[in-house]
CSV table of C-alpha atoms and ligand atoms in Angstrom, one decimal:
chain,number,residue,atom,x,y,z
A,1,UNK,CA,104.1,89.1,122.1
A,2,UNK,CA,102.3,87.3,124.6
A,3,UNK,CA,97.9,87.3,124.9
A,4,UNK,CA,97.5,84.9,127.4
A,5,UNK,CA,96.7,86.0,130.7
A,6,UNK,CA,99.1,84.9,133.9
A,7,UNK,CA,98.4,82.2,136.0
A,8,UNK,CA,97.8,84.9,138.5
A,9,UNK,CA,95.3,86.9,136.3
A,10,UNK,CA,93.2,83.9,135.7
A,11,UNK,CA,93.0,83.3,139.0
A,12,UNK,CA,91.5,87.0,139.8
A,13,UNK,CA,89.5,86.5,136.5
A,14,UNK,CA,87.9,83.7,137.4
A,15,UNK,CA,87.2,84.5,141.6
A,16,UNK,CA,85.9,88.5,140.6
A,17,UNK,CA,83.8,86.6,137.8
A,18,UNK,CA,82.4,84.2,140.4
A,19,UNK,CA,81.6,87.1,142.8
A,20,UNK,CA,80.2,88.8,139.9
A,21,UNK,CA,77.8,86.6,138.5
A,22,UNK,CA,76.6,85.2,142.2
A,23,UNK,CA,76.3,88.4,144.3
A,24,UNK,CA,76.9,91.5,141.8
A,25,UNK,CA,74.5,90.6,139.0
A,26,UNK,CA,71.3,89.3,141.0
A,27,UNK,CA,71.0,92.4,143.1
A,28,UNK,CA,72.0,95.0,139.7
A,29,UNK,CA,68.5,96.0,138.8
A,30,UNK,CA,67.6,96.3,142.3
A,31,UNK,CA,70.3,98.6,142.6
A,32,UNK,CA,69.3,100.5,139.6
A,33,UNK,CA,65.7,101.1,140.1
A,34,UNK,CA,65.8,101.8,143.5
A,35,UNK,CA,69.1,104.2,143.3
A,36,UNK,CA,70.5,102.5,145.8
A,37,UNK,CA,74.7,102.1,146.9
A,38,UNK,CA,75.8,98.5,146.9
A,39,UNK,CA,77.5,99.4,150.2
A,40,UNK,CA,77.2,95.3,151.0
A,41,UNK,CA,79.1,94.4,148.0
A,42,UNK,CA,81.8,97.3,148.2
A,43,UNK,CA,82.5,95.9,151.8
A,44,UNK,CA,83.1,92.6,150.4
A,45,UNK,CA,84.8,93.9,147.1
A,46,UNK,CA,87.5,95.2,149.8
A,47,UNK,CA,88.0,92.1,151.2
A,48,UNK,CA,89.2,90.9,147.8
A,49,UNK,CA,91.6,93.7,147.3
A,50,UNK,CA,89.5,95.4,144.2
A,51,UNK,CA,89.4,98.5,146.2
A,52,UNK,CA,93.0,99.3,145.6
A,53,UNK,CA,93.7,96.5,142.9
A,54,UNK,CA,97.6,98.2,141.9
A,55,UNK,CA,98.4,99.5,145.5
A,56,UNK,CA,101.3,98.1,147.1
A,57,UNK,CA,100.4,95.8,149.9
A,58,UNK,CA,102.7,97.8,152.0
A,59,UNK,CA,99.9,100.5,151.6
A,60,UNK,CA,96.8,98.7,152.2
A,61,UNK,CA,96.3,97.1,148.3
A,62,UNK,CA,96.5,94.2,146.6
A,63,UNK,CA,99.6,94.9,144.6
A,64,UNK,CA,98.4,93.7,141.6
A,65,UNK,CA,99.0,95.1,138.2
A,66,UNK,CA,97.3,97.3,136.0
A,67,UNK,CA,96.0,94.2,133.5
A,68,UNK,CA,94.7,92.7,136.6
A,69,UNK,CA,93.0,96.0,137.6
A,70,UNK,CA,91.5,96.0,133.8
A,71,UNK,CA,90.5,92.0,134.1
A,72,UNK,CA,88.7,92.8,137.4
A,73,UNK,CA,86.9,95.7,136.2
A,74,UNK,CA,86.0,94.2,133.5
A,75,UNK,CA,84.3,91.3,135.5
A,76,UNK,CA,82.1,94.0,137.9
A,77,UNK,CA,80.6,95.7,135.2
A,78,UNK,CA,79.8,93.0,133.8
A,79,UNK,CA,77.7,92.7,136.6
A,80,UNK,CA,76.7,95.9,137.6
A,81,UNK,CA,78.2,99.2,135.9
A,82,UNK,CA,77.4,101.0,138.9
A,83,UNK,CA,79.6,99.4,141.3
A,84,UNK,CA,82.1,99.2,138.7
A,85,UNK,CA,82.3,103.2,138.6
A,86,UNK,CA,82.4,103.1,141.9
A,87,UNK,CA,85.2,100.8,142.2
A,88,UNK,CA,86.9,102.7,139.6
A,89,UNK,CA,86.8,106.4,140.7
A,90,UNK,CA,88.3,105.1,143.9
A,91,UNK,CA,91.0,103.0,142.7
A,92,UNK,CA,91.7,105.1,139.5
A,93,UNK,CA,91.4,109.0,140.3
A,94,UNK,CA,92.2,108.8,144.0
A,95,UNK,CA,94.6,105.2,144.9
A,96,UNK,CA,96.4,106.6,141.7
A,97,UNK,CA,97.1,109.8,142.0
A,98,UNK,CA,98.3,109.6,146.1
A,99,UNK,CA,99.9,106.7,145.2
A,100,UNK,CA,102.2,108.7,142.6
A,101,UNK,CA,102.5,112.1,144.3
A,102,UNK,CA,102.0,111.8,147.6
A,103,UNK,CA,104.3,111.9,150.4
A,104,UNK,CA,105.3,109.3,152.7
A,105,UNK,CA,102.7,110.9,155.8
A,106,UNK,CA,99.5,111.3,152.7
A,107,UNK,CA,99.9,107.6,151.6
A,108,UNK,CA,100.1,106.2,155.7
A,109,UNK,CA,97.1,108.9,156.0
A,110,UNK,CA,95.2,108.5,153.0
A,111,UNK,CA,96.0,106.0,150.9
A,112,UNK,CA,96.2,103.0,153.4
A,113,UNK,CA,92.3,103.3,154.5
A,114,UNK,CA,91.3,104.4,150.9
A,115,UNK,CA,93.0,100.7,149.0
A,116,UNK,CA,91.7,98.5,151.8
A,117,UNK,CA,88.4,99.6,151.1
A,118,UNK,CA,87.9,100.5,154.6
A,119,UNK,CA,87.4,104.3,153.0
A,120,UNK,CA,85.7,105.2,149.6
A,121,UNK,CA,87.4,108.7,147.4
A,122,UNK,CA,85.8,110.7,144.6
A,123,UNK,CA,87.2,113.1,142.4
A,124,UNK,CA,86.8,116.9,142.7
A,125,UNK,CA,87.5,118.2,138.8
A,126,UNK,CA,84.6,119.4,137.2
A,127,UNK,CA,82.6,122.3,137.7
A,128,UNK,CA,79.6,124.1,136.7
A,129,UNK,CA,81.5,126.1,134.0
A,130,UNK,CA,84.8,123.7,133.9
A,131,UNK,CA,83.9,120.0,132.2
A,132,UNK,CA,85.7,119.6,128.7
A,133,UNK,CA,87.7,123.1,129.4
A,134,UNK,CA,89.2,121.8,132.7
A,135,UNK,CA,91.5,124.2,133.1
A,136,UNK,CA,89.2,126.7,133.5
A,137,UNK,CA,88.8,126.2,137.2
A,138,UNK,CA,86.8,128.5,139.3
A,139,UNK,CA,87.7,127.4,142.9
A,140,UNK,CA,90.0,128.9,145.0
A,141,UNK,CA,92.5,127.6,147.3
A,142,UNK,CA,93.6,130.6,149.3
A,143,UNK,CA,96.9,130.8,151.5
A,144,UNK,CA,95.9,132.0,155.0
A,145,UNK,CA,99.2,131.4,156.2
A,146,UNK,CA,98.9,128.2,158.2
A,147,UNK,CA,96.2,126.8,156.4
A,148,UNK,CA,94.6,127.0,152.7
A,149,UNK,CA,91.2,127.8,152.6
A,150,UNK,CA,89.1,126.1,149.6
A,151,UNK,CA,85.8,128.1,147.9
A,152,UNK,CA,84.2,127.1,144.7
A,153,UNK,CA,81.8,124.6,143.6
A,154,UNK,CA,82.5,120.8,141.6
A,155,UNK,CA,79.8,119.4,139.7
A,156,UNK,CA,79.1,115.7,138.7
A,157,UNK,CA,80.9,114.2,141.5
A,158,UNK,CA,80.6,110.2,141.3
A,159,UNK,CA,80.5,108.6,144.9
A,160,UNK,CA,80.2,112.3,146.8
A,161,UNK,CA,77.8,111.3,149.0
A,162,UNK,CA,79.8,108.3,150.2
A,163,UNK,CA,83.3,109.3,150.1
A,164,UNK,CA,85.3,110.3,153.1
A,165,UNK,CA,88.0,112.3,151.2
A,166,UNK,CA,88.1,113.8,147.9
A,167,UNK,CA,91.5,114.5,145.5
A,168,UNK,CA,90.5,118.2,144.8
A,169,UNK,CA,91.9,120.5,142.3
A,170,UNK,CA,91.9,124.5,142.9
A,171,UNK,CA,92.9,127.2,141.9
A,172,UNK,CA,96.6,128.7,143.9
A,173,UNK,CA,97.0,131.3,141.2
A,174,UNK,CA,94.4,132.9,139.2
A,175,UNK,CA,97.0,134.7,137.0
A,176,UNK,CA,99.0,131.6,136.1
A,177,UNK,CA,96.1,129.8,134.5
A,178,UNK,CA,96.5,126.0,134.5
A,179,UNK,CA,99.7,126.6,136.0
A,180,UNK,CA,98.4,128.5,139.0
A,181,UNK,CA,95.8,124.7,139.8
A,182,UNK,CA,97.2,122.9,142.8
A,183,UNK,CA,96.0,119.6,143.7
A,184,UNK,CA,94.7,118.7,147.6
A,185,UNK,CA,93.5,116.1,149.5
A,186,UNK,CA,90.5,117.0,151.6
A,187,UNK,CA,88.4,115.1,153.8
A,188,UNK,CA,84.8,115.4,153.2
A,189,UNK,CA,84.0,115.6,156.8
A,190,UNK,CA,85.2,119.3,157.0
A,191,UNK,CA,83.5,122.0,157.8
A,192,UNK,CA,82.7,124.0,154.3
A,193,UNK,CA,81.8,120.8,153.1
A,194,UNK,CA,78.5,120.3,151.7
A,195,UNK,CA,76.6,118.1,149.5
A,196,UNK,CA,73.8,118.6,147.0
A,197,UNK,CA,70.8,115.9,146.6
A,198,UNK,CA,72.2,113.1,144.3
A,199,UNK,CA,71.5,113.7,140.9
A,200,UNK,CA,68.5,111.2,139.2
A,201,UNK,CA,70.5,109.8,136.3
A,202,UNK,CA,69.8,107.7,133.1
A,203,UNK,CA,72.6,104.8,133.8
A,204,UNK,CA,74.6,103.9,136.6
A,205,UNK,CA,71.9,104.7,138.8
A,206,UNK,CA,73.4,102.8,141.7
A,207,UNK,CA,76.3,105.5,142.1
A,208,UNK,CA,76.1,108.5,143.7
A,209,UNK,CA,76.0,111.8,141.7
A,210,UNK,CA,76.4,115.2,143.0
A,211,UNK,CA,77.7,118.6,143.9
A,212,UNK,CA,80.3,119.4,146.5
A,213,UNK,CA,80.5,122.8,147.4
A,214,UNK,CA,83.4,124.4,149.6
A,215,UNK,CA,82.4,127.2,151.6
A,216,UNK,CA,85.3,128.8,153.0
A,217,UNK,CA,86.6,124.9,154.4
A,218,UNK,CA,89.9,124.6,156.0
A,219,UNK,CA,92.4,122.7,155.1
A,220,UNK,CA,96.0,122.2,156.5
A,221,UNK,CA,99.2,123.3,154.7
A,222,UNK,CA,99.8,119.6,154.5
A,223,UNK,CA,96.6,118.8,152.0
A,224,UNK,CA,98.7,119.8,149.0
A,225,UNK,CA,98.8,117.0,146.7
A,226,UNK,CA,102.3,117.4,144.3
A,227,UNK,CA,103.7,120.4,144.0
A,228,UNK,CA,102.2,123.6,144.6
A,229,UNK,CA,101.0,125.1,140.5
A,230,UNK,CA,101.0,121.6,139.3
A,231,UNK,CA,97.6,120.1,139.8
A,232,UNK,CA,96.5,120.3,136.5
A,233,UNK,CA,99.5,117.8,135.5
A,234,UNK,CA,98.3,115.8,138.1
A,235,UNK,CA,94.3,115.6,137.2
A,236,UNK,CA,96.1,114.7,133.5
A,237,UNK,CA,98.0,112.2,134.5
A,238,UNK,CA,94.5,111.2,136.9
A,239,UNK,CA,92.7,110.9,134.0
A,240,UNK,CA,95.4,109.0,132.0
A,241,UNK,CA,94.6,106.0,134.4
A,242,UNK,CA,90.8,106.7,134.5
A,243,UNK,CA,90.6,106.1,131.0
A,244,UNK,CA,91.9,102.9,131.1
A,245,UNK,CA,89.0,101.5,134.0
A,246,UNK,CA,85.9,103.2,131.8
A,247,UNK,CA,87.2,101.8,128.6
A,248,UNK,CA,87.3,98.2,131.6
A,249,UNK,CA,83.6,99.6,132.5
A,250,UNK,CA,82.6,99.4,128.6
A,251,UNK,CA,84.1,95.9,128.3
A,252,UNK,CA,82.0,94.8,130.6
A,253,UNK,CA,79.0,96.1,129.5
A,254,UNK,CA,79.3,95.3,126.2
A,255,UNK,CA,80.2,91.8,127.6
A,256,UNK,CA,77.0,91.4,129.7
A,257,UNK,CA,74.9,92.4,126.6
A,258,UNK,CA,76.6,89.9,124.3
A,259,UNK,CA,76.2,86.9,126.7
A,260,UNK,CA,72.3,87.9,127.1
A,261,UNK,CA,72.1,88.1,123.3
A,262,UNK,CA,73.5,85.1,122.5
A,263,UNK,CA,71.8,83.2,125.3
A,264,UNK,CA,68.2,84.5,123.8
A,265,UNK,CA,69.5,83.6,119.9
A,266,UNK,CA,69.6,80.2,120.6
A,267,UNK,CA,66.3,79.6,122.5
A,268,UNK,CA,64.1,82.3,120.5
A,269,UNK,CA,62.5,80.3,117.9
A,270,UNK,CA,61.3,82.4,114.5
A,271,UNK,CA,61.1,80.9,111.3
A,272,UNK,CA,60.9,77.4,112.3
A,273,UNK,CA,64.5,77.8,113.8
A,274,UNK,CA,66.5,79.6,116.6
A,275,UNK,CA,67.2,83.0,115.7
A,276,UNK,CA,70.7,82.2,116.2
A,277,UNK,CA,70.2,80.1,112.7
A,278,UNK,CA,69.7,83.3,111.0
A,279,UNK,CA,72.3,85.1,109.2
A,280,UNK,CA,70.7,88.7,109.9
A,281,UNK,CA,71.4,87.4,113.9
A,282,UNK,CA,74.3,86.0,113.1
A,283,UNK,CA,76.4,89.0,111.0
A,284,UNK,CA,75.4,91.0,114.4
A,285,UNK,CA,76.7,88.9,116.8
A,286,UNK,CA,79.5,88.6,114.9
A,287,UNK,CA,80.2,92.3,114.7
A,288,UNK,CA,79.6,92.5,118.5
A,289,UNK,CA,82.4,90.0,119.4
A,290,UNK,CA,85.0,91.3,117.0
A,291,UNK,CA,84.5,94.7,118.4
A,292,UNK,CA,84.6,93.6,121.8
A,293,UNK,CA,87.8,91.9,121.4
A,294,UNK,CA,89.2,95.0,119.9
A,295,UNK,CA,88.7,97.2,123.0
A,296,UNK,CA,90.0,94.7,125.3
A,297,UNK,CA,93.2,94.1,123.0
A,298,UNK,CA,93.4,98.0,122.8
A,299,UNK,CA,92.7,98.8,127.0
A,300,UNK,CA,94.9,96.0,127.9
A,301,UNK,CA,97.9,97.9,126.0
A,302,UNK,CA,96.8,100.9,127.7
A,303,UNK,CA,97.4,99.0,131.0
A,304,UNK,CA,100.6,97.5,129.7
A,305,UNK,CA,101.8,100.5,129.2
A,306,UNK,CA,100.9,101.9,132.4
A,307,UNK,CA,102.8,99.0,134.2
A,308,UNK,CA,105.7,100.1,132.4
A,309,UNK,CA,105.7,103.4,133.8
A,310,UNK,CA,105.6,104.8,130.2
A,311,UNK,CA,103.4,107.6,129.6
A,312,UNK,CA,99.8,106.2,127.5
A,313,UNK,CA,97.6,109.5,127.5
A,314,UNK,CA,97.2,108.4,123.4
A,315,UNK,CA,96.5,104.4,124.0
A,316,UNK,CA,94.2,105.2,127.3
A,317,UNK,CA,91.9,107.8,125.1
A,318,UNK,CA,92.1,105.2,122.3
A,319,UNK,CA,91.0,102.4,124.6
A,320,UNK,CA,88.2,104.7,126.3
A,321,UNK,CA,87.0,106.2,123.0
A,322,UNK,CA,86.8,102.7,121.1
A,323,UNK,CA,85.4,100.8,124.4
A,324,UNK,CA,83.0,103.6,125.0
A,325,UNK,CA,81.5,102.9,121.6
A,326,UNK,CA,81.3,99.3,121.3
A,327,UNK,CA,79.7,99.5,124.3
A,328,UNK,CA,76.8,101.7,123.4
A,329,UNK,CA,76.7,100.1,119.9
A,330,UNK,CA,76.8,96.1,121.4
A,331,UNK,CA,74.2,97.6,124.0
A,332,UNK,CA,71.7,99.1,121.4
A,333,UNK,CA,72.5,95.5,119.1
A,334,UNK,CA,71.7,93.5,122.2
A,335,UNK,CA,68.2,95.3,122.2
A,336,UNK,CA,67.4,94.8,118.9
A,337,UNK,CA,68.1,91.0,118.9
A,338,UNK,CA,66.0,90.7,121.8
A,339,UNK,CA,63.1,92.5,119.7
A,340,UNK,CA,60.3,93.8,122.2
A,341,UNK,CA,62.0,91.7,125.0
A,342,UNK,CA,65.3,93.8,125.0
A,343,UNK,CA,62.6,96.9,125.3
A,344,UNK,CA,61.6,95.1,128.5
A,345,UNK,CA,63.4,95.5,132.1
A,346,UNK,CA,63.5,91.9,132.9
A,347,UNK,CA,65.8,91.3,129.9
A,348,UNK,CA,68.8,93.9,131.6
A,349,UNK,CA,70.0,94.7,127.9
A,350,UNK,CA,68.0,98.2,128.6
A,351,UNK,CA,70.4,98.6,131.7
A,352,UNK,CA,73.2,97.6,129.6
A,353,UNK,CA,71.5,100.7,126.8
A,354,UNK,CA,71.2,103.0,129.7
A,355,UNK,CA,74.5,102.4,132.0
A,356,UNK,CA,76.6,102.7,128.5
A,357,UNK,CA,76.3,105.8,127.3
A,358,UNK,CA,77.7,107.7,130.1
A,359,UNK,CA,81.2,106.1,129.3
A,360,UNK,CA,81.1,108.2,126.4
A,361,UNK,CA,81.0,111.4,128.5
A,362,UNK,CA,82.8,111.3,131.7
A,363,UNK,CA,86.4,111.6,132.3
A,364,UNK,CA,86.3,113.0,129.2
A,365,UNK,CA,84.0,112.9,125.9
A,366,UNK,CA,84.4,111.4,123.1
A,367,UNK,CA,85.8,114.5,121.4
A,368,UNK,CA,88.2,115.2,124.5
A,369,UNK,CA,89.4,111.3,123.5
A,370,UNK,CA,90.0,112.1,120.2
A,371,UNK,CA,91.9,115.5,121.1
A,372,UNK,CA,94.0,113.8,122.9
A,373,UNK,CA,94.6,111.2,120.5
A,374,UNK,CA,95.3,114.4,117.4
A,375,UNK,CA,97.3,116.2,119.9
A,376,UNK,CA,99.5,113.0,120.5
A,377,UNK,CA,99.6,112.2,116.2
A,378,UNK,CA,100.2,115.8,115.6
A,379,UNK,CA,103.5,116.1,118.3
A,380,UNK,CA,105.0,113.1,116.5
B,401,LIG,N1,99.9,114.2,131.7
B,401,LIG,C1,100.6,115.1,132.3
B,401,LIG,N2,100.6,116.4,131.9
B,401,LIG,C2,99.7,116.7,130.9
B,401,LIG,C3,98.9,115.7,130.3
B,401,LIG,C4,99.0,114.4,130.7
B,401,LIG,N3,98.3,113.4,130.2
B,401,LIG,N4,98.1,116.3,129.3
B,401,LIG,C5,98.5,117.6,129.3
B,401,LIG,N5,99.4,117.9,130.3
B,401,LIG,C6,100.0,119.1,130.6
B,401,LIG,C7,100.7,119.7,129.3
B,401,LIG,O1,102.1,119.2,129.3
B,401,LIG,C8,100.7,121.2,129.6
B,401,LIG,O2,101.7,121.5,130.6
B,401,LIG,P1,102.6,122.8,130.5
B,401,LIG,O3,101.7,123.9,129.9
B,401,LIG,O4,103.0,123.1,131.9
B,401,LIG,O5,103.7,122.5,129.6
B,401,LIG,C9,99.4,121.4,130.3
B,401,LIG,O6,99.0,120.1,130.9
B,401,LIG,C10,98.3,121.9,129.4
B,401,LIG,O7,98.1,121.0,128.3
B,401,LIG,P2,97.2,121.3,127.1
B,401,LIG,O8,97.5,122.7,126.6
B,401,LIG,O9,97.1,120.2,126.2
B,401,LIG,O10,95.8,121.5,127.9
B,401,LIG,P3,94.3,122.0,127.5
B,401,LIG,O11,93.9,123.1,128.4
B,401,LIG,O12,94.3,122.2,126.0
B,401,LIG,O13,93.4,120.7,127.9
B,401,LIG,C11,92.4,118.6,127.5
B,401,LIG,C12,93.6,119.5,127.5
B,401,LIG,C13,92.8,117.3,127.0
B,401,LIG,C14,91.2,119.1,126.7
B,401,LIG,C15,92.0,118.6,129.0
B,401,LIG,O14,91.4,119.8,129.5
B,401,LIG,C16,91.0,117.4,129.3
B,401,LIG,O15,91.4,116.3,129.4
B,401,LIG,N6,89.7,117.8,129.4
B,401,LIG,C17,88.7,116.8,129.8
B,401,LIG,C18,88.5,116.8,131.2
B,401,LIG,C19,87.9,115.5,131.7
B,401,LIG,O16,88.3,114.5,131.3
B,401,LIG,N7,87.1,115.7,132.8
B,401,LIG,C20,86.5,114.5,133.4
B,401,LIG,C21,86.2,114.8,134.8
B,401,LIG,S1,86.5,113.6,135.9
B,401,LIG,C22,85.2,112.6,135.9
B,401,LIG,O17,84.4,112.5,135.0
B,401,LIG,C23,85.1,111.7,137.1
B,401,LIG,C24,84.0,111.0,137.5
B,401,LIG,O18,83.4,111.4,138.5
B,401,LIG,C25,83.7,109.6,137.0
């Protein structure tokens, strides 16, 4: 067993950190307050190849591997959480899923603009009444022959109002339940498309939130994503990878609030000393490293594993469930370290508080993680 990175990996680690900490960071709580879309720093985030990080060049990515994807999400969040949900929605639950079940035509069509960054995906799985229960889809893909025609409503859409196509599950046949989901690849720009106002959110607040609702919106025979009753294999094995960049998102997080706490430690005098010379500031910051090394050591097995092509539902819900907490638990130490200062804007740890507890909800809670996780235990 091997923990150092590749030459290659340190390279990426080291240019996305550079990016990060010149142009992501300074314009995050910009970003934040104003709900604003980076799209200046997703434009240049494609030109480094983080739009499609493991997509074959051949396709428009970088070809990279799934560590590197985890070492370069890692490194945005850091920055700014938002544009690293961003980043990972699009490489994660749409790159991914084309990627492995498209056809030759969808990955020239789809794919290729989507992993050079020249297009931006979302993902179209939840609903109003389908988030932890996601097989309990309520839209419709109807066969009319030479076309399907998609009705329903998903909820809690990250980059909706930005994205040109979305990876859309429906339902092909009510009566098979989650065997009767299908998968599709729709363009936004469809008529039956529509969009409600972005959501006002308590984190990532830089990322684009919303409804989509289909309205009767035509789609071509060819939109099918997989096979025909198989979609919701393919939003699980969607989610397998999405897993892996949140639990990335959390490292990052928890990253940016360790390096602002131990920063502050060592010029905050109290006592006659730096904070940093006290054992009560020490025993935390201790805590907070060891658990941040933990969730990297457990998402970068996750992304091993994925680069082997074995199946990781278990490891990728144990990375995202363990990330997920040590960032909200590093982010809510961070505060307190800082004192009244950390309660304070200027200080970003109560962006770190804020933009870390959604990673405990999305692409599936904490409980979903550790269903997953039983269900794998309990199979043997
Ligand atoms: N890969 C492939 N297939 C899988 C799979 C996986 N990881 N997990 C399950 N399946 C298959 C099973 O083999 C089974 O197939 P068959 O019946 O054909 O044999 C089928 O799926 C059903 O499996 P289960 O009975 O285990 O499914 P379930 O209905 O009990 O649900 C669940 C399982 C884990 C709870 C699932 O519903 C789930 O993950 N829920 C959470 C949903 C979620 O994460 N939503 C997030 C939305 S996306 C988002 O947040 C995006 C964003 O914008 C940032």
């Amino acid at each position: 067993m091997n923990f150092d990175l590749s030459e290659e990996q340190q390279i990426l680690q080291r240019m996305v950190r550079d990016f990060s900490r010149n142009r992501v960071a300074p314009l995050a709580e910009e970003l934040d307050r104003d709900h604003r879309y980076p799209a200046e720093l997703i434009s240049q985030m494609a030109e480094m190849g983080l739009m499609g990080v493991t997509v074959p060049e051949e396709y428009g990515g970088a070809g990279m591997d799934p560590v590197s994807y985890v070492i370069a999400m890692e490194e945005i969040s850091a920055g700014c959480a938002s544009t690293g949900v961003i980043m990972s929605v699009n490489n994660s639950l749409v790159c991914d899923p084309i990627l492995k079940f498209g056809t030759e035509e969808q990955k020239q069509e789809f794919l290729t603009p989507l992993a050079s960054g020249e297009q931006l995906g979302c993902f179209g799985l939840s609903e109003p009444d389908a988030g932890s229960d996601a097989a309990a889809q309520r839209t419709v893909a109807e066969d009319c022959g030479d076309h399907w025609e998609l009705t329903g409503t998903k909820n809690f859409i990250t980059n909706a109002h930005e994205a040109d196509v979305c990876v859309v599950m429906a339902m092909t046949d009510r009566s098979q339940g989650h065997r009767g989901i299908s998968a599709f690849i729709a363009p936004m720009k469809t008529e039956g498309v529509s969009l409600t106002p972005k959501e006002d959110k308590l984190g990532i607040r830089a990322s684009s939130t919303s409804q989509i609702v289909y309205d009767g919106c035509k789609l071509p025979k060819s939109a099918l994503l997989g096979k025909l009753g198989k979609g919701f294999g393919v939003a699980m094995y969607t989610l397998d990878c999405g897993r892996i960049g949140i639990a990335a998102q959390g490292l990052g997080i928890a990253r940016a609030a360790l390096e602002t706490s131990l920063q502050y430690s060592t010029e905050r005098k109290a006592f006659g000393k730096p904070i940093s010379g006290h054992q009560a500031i020490q025993f935390k910051l201790a805590d907070m490293a060891t658990n941040l090394d933990a969730a990297r050591l457990l998402t970068y097995r996750a992304a091993l594993l994925k680069g082997q092509g074995v199946r990781h539902s278990s490891e990728s819900a144990m990375a995202k469930l363990y990330s997920s907490e040590v960032a909200n638990d590093v982010a809510r130490e961070a505060i307190q370290i800082l004192g009244g200062y950390g309660y304070l804007r200027e200080y970003h740890v109560e962006r770190n508080f804020r933009d870390a507890k959604i990673t405990e909800i999305y692409e599936g809670t904490s409980e979903i993680q550790r269903l997953v996780i039983a269900s794998a235990l309990l199979k043997g």
